[in-house]
mmCIF file of C-alpha atoms and ligand atoms in Angstrom:
data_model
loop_
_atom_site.group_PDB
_atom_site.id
_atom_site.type_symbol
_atom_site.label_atom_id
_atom_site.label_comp_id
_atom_site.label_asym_id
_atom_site.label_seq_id
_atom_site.Cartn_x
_atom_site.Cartn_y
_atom_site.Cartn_z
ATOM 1 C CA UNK A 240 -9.713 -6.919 -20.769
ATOM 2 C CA UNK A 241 -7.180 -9.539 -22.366
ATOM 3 C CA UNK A 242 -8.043 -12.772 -22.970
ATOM 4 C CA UNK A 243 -5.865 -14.160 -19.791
ATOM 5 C CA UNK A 244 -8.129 -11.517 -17.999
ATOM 6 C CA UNK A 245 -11.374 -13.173 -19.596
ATOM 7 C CA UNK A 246 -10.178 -16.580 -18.476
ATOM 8 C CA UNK A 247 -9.465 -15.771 -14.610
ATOM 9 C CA UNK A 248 -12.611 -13.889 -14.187
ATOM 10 C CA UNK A 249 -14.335 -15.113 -11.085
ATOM 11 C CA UNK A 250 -17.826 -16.052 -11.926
ATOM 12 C CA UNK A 251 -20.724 -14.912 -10.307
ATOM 13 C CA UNK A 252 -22.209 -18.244 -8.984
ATOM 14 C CA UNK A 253 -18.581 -19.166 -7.510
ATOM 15 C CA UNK A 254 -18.025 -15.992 -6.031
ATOM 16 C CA UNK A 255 -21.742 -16.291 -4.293
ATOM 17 C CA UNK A 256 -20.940 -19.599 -2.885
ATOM 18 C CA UNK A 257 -17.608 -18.402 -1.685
ATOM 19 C CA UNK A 258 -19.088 -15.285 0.825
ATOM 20 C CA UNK A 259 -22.009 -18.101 1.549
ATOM 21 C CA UNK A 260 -20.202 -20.903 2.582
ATOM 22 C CA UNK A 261 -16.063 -19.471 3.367
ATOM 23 C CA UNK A 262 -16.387 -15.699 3.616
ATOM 24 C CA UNK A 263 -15.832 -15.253 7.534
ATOM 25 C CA UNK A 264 -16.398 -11.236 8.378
ATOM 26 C CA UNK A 265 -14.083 -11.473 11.642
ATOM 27 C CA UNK A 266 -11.156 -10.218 9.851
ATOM 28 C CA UNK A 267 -13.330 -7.062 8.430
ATOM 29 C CA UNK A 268 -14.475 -6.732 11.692
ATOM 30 C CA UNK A 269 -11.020 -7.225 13.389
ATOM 31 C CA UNK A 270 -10.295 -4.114 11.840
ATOM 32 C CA UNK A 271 -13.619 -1.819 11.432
ATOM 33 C CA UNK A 272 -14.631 -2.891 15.127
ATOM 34 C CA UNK A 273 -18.270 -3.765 15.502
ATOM 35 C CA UNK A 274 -19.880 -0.956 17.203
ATOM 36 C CA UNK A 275 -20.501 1.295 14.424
ATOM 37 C CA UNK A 276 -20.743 -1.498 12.266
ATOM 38 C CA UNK A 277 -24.498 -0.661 11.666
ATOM 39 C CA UNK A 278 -23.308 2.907 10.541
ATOM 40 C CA UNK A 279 -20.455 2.235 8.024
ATOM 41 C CA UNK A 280 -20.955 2.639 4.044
ATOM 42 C CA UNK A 281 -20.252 -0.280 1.929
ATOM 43 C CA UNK A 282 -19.983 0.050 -1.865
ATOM 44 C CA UNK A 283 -19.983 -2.314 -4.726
ATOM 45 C CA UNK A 284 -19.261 -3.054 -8.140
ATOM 46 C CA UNK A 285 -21.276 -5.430 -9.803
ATOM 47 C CA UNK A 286 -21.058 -7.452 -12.481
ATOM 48 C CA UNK A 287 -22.818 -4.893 -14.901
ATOM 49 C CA UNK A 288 -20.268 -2.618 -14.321
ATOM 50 C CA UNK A 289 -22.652 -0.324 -12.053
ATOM 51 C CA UNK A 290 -20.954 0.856 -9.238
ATOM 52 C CA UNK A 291 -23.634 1.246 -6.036
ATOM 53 C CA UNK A 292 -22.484 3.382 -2.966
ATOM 54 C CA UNK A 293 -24.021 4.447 0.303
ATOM 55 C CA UNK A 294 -24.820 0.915 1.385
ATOM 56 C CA UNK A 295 -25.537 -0.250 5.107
ATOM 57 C CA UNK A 296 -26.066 -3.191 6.921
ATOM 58 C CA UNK A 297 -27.342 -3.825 10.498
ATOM 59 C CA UNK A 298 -25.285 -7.177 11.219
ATOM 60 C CA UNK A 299 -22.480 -8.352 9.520
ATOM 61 C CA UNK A 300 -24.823 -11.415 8.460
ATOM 62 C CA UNK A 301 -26.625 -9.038 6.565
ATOM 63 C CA UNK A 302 -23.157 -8.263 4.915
ATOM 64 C CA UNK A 303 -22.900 -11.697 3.986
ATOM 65 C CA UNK A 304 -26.009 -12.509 3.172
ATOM 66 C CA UNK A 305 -25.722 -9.520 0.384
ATOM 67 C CA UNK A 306 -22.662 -10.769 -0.558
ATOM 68 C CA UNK A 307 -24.206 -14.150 -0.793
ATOM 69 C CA UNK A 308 -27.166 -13.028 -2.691
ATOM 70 C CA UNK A 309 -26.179 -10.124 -5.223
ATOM 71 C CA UNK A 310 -23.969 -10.429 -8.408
ATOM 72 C CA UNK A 311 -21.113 -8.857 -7.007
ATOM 73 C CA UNK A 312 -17.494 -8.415 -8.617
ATOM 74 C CA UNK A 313 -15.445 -6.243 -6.504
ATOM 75 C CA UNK A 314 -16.752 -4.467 -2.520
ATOM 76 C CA UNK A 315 -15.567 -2.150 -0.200
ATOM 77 C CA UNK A 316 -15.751 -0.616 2.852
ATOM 78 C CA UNK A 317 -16.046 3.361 3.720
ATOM 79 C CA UNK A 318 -15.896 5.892 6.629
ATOM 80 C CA UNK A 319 -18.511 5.639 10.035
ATOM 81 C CA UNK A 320 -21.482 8.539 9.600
ATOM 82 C CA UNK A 321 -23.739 9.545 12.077
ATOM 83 C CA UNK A 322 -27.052 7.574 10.700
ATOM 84 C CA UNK A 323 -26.419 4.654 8.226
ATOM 85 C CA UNK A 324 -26.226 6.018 4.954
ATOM 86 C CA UNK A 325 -28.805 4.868 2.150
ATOM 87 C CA UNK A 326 -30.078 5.383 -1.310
ATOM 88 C CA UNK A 327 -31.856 8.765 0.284
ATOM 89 C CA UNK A 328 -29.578 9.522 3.339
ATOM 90 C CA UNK A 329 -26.526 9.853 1.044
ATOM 91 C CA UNK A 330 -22.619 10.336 2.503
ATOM 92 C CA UNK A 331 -22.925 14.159 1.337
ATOM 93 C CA UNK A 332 -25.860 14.450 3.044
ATOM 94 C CA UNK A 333 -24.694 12.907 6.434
ATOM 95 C CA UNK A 334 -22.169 13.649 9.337
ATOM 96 C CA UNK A 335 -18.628 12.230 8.873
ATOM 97 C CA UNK A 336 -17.812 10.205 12.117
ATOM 98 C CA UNK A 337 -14.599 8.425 11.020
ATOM 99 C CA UNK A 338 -12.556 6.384 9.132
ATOM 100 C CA UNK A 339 -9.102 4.706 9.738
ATOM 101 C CA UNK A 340 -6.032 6.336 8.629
ATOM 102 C CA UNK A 341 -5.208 4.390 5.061
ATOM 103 C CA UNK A 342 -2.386 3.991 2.907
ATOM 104 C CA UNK A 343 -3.188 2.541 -1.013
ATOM 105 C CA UNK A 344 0.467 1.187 -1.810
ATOM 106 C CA UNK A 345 0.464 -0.177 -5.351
ATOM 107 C CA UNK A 346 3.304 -0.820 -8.424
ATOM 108 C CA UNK A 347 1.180 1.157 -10.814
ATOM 109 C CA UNK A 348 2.596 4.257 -9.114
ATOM 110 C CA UNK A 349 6.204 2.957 -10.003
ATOM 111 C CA UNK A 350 6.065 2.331 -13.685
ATOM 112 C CA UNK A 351 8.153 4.533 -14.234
ATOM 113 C CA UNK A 352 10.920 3.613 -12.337
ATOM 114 C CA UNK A 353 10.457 -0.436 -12.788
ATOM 115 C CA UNK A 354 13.927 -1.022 -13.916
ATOM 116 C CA UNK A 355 13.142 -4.973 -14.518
ATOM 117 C CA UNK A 356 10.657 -4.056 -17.742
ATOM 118 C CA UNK A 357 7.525 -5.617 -16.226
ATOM 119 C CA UNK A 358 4.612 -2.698 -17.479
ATOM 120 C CA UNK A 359 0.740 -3.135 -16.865
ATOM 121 C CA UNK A 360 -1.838 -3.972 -13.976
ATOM 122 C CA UNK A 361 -0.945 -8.042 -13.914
ATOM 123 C CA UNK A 362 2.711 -8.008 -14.316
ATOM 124 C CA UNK A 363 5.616 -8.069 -11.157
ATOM 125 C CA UNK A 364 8.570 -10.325 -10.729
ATOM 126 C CA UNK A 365 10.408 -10.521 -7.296
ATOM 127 C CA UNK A 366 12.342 -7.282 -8.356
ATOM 128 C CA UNK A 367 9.477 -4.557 -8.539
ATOM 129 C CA UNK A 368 7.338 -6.071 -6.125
ATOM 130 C CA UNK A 369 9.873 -5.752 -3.153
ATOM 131 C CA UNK A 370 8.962 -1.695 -3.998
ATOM 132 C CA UNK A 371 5.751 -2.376 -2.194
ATOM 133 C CA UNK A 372 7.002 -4.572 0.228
ATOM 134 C CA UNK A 373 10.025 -1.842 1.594
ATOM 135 C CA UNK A 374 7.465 0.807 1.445
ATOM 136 C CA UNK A 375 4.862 -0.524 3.537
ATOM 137 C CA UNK A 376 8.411 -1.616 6.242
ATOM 138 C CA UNK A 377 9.433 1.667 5.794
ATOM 139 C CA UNK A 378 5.701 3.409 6.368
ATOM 140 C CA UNK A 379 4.765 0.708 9.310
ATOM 141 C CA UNK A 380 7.973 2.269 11.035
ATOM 142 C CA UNK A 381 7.449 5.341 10.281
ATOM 143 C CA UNK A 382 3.866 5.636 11.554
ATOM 144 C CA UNK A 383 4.898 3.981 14.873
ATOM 145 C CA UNK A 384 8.291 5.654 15.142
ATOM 146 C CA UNK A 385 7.786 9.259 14.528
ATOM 147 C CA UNK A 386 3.628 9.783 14.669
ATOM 148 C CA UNK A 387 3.447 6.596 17.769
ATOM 149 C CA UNK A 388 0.700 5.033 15.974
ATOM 150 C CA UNK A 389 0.366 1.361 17.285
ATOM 151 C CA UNK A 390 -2.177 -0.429 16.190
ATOM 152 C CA UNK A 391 -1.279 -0.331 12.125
ATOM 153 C CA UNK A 392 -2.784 -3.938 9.854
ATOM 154 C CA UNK A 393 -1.714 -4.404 6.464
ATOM 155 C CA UNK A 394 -3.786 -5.973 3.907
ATOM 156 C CA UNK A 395 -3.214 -7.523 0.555
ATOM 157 C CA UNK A 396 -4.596 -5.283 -2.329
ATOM 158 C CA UNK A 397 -5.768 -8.748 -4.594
ATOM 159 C CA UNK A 398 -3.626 -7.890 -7.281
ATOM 160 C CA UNK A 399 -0.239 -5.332 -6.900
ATOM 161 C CA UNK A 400 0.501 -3.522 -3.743
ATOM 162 C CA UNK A 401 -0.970 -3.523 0.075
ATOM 163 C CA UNK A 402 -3.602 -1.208 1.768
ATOM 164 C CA UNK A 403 -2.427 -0.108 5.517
ATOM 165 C CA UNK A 404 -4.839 0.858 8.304
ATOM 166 C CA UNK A 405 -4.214 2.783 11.121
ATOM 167 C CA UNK A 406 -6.635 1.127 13.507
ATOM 168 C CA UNK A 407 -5.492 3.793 16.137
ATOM 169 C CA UNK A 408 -8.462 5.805 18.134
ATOM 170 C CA UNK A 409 -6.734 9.000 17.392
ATOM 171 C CA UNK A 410 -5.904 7.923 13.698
ATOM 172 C CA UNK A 411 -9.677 7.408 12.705
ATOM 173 C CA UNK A 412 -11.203 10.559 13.883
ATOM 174 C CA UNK A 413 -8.231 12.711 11.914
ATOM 175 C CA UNK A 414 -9.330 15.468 9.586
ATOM 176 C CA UNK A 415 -8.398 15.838 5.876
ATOM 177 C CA UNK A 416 -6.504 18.710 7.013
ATOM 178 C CA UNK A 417 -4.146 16.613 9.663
ATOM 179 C CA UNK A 418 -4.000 13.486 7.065
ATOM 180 C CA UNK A 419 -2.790 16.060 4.631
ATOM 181 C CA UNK A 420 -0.126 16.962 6.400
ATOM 182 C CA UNK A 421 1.149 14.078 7.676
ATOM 183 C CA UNK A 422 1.178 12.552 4.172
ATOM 184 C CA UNK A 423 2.890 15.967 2.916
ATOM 185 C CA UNK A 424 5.374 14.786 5.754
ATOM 186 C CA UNK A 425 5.564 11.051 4.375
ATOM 187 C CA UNK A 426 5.532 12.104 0.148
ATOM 188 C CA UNK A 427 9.395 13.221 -0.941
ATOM 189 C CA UNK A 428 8.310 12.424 -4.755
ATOM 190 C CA UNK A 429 5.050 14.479 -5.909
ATOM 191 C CA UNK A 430 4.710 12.964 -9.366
ATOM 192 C CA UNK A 431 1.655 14.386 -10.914
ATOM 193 C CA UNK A 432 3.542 15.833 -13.445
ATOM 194 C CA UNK A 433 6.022 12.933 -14.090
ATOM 195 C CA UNK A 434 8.920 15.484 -13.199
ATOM 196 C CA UNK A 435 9.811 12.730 -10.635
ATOM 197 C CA UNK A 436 11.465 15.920 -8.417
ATOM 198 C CA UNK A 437 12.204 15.252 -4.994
ATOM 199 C CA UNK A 438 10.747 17.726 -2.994
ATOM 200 C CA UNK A 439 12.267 17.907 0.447
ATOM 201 C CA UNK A 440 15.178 19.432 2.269
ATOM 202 C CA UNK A 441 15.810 16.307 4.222
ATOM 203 C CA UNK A 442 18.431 18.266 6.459
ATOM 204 C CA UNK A 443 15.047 19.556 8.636
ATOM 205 C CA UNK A 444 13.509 15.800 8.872
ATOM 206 C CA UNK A 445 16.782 14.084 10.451
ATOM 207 C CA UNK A 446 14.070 10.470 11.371
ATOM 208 C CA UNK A 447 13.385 10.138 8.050
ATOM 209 C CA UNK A 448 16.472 10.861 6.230
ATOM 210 C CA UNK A 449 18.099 8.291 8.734
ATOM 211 C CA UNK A 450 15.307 5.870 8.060
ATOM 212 C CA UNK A 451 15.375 6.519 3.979
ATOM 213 C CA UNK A 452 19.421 5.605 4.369
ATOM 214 C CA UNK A 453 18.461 2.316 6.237
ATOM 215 C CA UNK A 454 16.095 0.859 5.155
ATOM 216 C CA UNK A 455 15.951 2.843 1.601
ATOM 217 C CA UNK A 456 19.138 3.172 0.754
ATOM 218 C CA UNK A 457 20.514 -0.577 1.699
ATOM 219 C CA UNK A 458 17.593 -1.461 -0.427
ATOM 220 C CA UNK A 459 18.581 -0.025 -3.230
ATOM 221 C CA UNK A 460 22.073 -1.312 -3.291
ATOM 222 C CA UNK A 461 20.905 -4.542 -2.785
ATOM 223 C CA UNK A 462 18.779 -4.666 -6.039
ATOM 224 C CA UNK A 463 21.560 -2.274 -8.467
ATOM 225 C CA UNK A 464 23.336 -3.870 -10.610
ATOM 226 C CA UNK A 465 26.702 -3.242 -11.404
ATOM 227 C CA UNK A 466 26.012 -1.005 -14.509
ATOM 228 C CA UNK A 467 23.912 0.791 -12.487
ATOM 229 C CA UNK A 468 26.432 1.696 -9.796
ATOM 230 C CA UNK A 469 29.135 2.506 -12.434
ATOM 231 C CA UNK A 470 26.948 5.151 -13.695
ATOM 232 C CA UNK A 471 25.480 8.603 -12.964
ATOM 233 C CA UNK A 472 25.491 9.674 -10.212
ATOM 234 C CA UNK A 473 27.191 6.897 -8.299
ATOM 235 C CA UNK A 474 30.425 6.195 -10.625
ATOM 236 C CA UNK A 475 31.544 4.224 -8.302
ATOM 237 C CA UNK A 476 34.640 2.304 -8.995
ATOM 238 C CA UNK A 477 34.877 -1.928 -9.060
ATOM 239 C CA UNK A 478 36.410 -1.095 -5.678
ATOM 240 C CA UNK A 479 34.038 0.319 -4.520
ATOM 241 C CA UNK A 480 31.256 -1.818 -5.347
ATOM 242 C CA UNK A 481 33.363 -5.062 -4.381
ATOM 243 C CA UNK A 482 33.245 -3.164 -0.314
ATOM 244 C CA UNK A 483 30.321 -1.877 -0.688
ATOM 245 C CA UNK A 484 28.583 -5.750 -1.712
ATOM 246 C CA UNK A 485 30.579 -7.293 1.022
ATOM 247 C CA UNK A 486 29.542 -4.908 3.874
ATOM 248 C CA UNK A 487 26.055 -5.562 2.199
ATOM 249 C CA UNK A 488 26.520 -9.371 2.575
ATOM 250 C CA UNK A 489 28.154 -9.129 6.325
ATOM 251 C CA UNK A 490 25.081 -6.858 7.281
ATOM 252 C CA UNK A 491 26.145 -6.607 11.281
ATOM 253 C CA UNK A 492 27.079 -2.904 11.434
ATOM 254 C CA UNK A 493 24.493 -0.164 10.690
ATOM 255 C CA UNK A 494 24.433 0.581 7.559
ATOM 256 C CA UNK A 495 25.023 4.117 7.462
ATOM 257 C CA UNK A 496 28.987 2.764 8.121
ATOM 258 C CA UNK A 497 29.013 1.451 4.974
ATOM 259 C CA UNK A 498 27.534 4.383 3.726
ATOM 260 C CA UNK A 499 30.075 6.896 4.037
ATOM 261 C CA UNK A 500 31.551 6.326 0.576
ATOM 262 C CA UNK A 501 28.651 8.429 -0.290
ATOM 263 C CA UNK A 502 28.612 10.744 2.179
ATOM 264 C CA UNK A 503 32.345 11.735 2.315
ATOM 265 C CA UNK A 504 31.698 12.886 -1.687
ATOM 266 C CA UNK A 505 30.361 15.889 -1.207
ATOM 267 C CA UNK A 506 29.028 17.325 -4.266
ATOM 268 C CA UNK A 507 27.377 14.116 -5.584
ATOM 269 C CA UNK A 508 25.938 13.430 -2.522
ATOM 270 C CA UNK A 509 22.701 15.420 -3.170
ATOM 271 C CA UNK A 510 22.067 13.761 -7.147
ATOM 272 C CA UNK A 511 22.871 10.234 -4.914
ATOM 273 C CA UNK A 512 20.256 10.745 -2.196
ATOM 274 C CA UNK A 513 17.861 11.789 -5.098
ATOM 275 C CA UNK A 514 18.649 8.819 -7.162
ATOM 276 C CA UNK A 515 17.944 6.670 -4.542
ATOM 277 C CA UNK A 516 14.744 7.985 -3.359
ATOM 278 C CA UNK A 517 13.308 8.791 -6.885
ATOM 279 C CA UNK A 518 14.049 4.709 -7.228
ATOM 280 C CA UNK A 519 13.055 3.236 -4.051
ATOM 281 C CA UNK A 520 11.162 5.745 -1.624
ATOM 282 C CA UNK A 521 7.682 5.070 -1.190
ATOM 283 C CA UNK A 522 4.591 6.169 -3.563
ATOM 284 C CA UNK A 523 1.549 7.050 -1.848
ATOM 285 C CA UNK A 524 -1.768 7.523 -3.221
ATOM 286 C CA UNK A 525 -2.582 10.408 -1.698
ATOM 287 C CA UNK A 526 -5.834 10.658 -2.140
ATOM 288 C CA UNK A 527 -6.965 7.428 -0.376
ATOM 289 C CA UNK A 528 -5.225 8.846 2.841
ATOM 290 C CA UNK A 529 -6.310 12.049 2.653
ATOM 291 C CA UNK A 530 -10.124 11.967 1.433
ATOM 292 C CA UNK A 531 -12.021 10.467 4.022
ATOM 293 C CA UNK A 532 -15.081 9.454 2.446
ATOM 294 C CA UNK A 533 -12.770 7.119 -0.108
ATOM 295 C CA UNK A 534 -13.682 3.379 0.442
ATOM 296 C CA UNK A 535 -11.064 0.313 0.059
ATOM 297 C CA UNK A 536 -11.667 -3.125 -0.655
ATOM 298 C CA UNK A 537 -13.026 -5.227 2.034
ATOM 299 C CA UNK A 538 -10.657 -7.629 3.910
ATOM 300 C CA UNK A 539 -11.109 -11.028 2.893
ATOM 301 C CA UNK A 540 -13.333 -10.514 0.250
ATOM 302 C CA UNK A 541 -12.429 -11.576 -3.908
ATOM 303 C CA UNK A 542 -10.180 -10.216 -6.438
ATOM 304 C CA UNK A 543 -12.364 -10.679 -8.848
ATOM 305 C CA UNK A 544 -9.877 -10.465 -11.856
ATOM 306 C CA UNK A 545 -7.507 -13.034 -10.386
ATOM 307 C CA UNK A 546 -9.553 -14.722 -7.713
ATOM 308 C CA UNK A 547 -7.060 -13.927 -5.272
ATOM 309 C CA UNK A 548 -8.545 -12.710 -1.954
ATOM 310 C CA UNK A 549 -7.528 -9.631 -0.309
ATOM 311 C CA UNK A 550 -6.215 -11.057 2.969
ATOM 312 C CA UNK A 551 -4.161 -9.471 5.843
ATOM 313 C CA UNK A 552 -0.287 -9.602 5.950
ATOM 314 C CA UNK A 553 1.886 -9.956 9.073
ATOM 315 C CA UNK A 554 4.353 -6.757 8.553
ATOM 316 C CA UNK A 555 7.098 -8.754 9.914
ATOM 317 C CA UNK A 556 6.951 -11.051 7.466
ATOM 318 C CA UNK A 557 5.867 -8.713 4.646
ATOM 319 C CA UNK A 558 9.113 -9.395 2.743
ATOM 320 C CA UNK A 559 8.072 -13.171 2.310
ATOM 321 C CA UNK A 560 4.747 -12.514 1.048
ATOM 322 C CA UNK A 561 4.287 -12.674 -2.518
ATOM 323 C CA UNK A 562 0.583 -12.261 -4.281
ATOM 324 C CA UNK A 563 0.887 -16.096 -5.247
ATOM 325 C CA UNK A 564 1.006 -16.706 -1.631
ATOM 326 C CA UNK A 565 -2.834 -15.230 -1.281
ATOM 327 C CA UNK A 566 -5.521 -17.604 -1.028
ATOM 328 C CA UNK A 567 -7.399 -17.917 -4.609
ATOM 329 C CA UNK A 568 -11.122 -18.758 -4.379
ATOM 330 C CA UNK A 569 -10.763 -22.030 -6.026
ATOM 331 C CA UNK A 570 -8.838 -22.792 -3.410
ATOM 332 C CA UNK A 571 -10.987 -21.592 -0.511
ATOM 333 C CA UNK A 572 -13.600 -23.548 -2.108
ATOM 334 C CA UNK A 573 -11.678 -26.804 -2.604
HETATM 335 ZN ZN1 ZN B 729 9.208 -6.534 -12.252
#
């Protein structure tokens, strides 16, 4: 930990009177529902740096009163089981029931694309963080569009990037199997090798690739710079870039118009659409979709390195929501 890190800390005793006397669990509940409440695991780090699973609670008072009670630095929530799972009745030993469909979007899986130099888990300037903001617009409509999922909330992380839950009935009772595939649908950029290759045909996926050249695409000509659109693979000319900034600017006409500088060139037009996506598509952790016995941090609870609190987003407005615009404890507590 730096010393900044050392400094923000959230300590115990404020953190206890925050879920005592601020901590309201409608918002967890407004998305886990209430009638398996009794039935979901919780998990927690605490301030020893153990890390306790296979938690239950009968009430969401209980909930709070734990939260209340225990010294706690980060919690989360899990999947539904059949019984409550405890110390002795652990997750692997229980029935799966469900768990919303999630998305973990965070700027740690673009370091190596930032272009504006910010590196590490605390830094993000306007630039890098509008990554996470186009890429949970892009997977909202996506989700909705082209798997008619409707009831989708997006929640702060605390620190770098959003969580997304599919709150749909169908959504939650999904095996790893189905998730799997419909993230292998969503992930153009498999990176766990660094090659950075993009890994789809998008000629067979014709809602996507007209979404990516939307919403992706207009996005990243919005944020290049000149030098960057006089290079590889663009090389576009000052022409170029003056009509392709003002049709930017005018906005009225679908994009793809303004698009067809790109498309008309033929043989770039693959290393383009490449570019573009390797830049600006969105980065998934897969595993939080896919394994459904992963557990994410509990809505309105405490970042406990910042004291920001994880707190839900309007997706409308995702593109004015900045983490400095999250409650902070001290705040809260004010
Ligand atoms: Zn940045």
């Amino acid at each position: 930990m730096t010393p900044e890190e050392v400094k923000l800390k959230v300590p115990t005793k404020l953190s206890q009177k925050y879920y005592r006397e601020v901590f309201d669990p409608a918002e967890l509940i407004s998305i886990i529902g209430l009638s398996t409440f009794y039935k979901r695991e919780f998990a927690f780090l605490l301030e020893d740096g153990n890390f306790v699973r296979n938690v239950s609670f009968k009430t969401s008072d209980d909930l709070v009163k734990f939260l209340a009670k225990n010294p706690i630095r980060r919690s989360y929530v899990g999947a539904v089981y059949e019984t409550p799972p405890t110390k002795n009745n652990t997750i692997q030993k229980i029935k799966w029931i469900s768990r919303e469909f999630c998305f973990d979007l965070d700027l740690n899986d673009y370091d190596l694309v930032r272009g504006c130099g910010c590196q590490g888990k605390e830094q993000y300037c306007t630039i890098c963080w509008s990554l996470v903001q186009d890429a949970a617009a892009f997977l909202d409509k996506t989700l909705r569009e082209d798997f008619g999922y409707k009831k989708i909330i997006w929640v702060f992380s605390g620190r770098r990037g959003f969580h997304g839950w599919v709150q749909d009935k169908g959504a939650g009772v999904l095996t790893q199997e189905q998730r799997n595939s419909i993230i292998n649908y969503l992930t153009l950029i498999r990176d766990e090798k660094r090659t950075q290759a993009v890994e789809k045909d998008l000629k067979h996926v014709i809602p996507l690739r007209d979404r990516i050249l939307e919403m992706v695409a207009k996005s990243f000509f919005l944020h290049a710079n000149d030098k960057e659109l006089k290079a590889d693979p663009f090389k576009f000319t000052k022409d170029q870039i003056t009509k392709l900034r003002y049709n930017l600017q005018k906005g009225e006409q679908p994009f793809s118009k303004t698009y067809d500088i790109i498309l008309e060139r033929k043989q770039d037009r693959d290393a383009i659409f490449t570019h573009i996506i390797q830049h600006r598509y969105p980065r998934i952790d897969r595993k939080v979709s896919i394994d459904i016995r992963r557990i994410l941090k509990i809505p309105g609870s405490i970042q406990d390195t910042n004291g920001r609190l994880c707190c839900k987003v309007d997706i409308k407005k995702i593109h004015k929501f900045f983490p400095e615009n999250a409650p902070t404890v001290w705040e809260m507590l004010a």
